[in-house]
Tab-separated table of C-alpha atoms in Angstrom:
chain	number	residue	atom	x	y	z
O	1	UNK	CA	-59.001	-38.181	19.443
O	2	UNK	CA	-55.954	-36.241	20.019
O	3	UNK	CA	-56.214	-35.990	23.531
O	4	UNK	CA	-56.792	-40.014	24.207
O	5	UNK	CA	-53.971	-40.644	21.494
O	6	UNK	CA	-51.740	-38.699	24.560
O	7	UNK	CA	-53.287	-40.204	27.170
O	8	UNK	CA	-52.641	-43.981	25.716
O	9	UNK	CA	-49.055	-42.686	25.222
O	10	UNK	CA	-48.344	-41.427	28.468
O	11	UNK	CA	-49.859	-44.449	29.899
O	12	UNK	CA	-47.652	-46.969	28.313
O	13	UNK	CA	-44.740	-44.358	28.800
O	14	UNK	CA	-45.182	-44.476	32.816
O	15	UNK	CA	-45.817	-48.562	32.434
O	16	UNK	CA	-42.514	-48.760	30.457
O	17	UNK	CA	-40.767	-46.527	33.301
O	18	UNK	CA	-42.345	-48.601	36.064
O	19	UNK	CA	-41.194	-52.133	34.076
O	20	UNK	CA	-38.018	-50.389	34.503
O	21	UNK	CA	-37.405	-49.514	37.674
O	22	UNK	CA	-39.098	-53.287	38.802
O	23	UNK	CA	-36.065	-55.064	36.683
O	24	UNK	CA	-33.570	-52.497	38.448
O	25	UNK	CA	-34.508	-53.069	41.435
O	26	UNK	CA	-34.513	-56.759	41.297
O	27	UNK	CA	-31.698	-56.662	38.744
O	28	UNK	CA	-29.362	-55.060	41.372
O	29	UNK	CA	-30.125	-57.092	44.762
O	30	UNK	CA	-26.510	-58.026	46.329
O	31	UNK	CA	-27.286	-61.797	45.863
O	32	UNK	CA	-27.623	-64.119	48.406
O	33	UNK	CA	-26.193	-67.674	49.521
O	34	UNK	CA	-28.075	-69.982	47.386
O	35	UNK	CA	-27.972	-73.685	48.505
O	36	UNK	CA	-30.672	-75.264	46.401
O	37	UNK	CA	-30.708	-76.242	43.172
O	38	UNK	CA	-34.210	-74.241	41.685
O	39	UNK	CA	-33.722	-71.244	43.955
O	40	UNK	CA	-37.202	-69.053	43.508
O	41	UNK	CA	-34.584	-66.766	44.481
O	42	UNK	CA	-32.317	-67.044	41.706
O	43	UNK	CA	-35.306	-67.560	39.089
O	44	UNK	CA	-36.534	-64.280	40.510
O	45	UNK	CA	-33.543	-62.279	39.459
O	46	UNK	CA	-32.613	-64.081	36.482
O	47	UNK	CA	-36.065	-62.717	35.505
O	48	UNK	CA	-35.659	-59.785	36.226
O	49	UNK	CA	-32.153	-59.665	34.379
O	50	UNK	CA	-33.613	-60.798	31.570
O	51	UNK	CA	-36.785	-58.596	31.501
O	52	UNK	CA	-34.312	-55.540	32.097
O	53	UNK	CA	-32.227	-56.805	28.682
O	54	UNK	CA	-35.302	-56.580	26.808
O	55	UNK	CA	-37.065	-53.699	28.335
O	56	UNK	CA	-33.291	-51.827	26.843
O	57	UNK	CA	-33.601	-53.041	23.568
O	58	UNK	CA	-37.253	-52.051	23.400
O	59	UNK	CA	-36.656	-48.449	24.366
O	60	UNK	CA	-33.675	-48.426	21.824
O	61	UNK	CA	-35.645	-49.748	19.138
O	62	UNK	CA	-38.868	-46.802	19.997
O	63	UNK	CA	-36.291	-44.068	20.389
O	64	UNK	CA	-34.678	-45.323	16.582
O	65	UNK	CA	-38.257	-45.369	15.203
O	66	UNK	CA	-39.081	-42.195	17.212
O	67	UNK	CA	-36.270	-40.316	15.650
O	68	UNK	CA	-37.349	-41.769	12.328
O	69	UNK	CA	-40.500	-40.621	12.557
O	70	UNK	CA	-39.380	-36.949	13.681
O	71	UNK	CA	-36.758	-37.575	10.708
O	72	UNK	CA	-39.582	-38.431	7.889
O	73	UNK	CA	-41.904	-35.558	9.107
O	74	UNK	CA	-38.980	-33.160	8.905
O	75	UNK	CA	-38.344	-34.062	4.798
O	76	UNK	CA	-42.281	-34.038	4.430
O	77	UNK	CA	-42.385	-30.367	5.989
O	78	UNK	CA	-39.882	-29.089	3.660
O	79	UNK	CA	-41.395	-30.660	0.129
O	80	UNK	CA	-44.677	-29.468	1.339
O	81	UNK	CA	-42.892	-25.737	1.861
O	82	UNK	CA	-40.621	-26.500	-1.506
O	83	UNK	CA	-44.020	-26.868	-3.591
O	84	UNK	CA	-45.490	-24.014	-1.713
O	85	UNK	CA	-43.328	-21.583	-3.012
O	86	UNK	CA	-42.216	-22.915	-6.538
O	87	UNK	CA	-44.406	-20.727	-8.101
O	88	UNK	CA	-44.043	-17.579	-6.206
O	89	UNK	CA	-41.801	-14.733	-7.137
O	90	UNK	CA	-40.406	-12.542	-4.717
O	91	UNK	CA	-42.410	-9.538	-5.017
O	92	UNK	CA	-45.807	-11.910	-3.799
O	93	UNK	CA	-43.723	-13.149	-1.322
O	94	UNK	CA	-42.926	-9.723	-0.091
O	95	UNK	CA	-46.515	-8.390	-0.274
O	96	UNK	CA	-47.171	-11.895	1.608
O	97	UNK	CA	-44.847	-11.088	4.820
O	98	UNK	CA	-45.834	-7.789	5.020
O	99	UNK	CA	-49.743	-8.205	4.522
């Protein structure tokens, strides 16, 4: 379960990257002499403007919850370890490290 768990993630990791580079590349085109007044052209990279502005703000957001996440398994480690060792006294956890 682990192992498809990755494998989902990496997936919608390299789609996010590829959504990326798409907007970028469409994003950053010189322009061109537009004459009419519903270019596809100019739909085109307005689109892709647009889908780069939220593509930004969604890999903001999941590196904020990300860091959360790393954040709120960091304070659960070290109650877990607190707990652990309320009760011990130094000389057990001496015999521990060196047993």
């Amino acid at each position: 379960m682990k192992r498809f768990r990755r494998v989902v993630a990496g997936i919608l990791v390299l789609c996010l990257v590829c959504s990326f580079a798409f907007a970028v590349g469409f994003a950053n085109h010189p322009g061109h002499q537009c004459h009419e007044k519903n270019c596809m052209i100019c739909n085109q990279l307005k689109a892709a403007g647009e889908l780069l502005d939220g593509l930004s703000r969604l890999a903001v957001i999941g590196f904020l919850l990300g860091c959360l996440a790393l954040l709120g398994r960091m304070v659960i480690f070290r109650y877990a370890e607190k707990l652990k060792n309320q009760y011990e006294t130094l000389v057990s956890l001496k015999v521990k490290i060196l047993s």
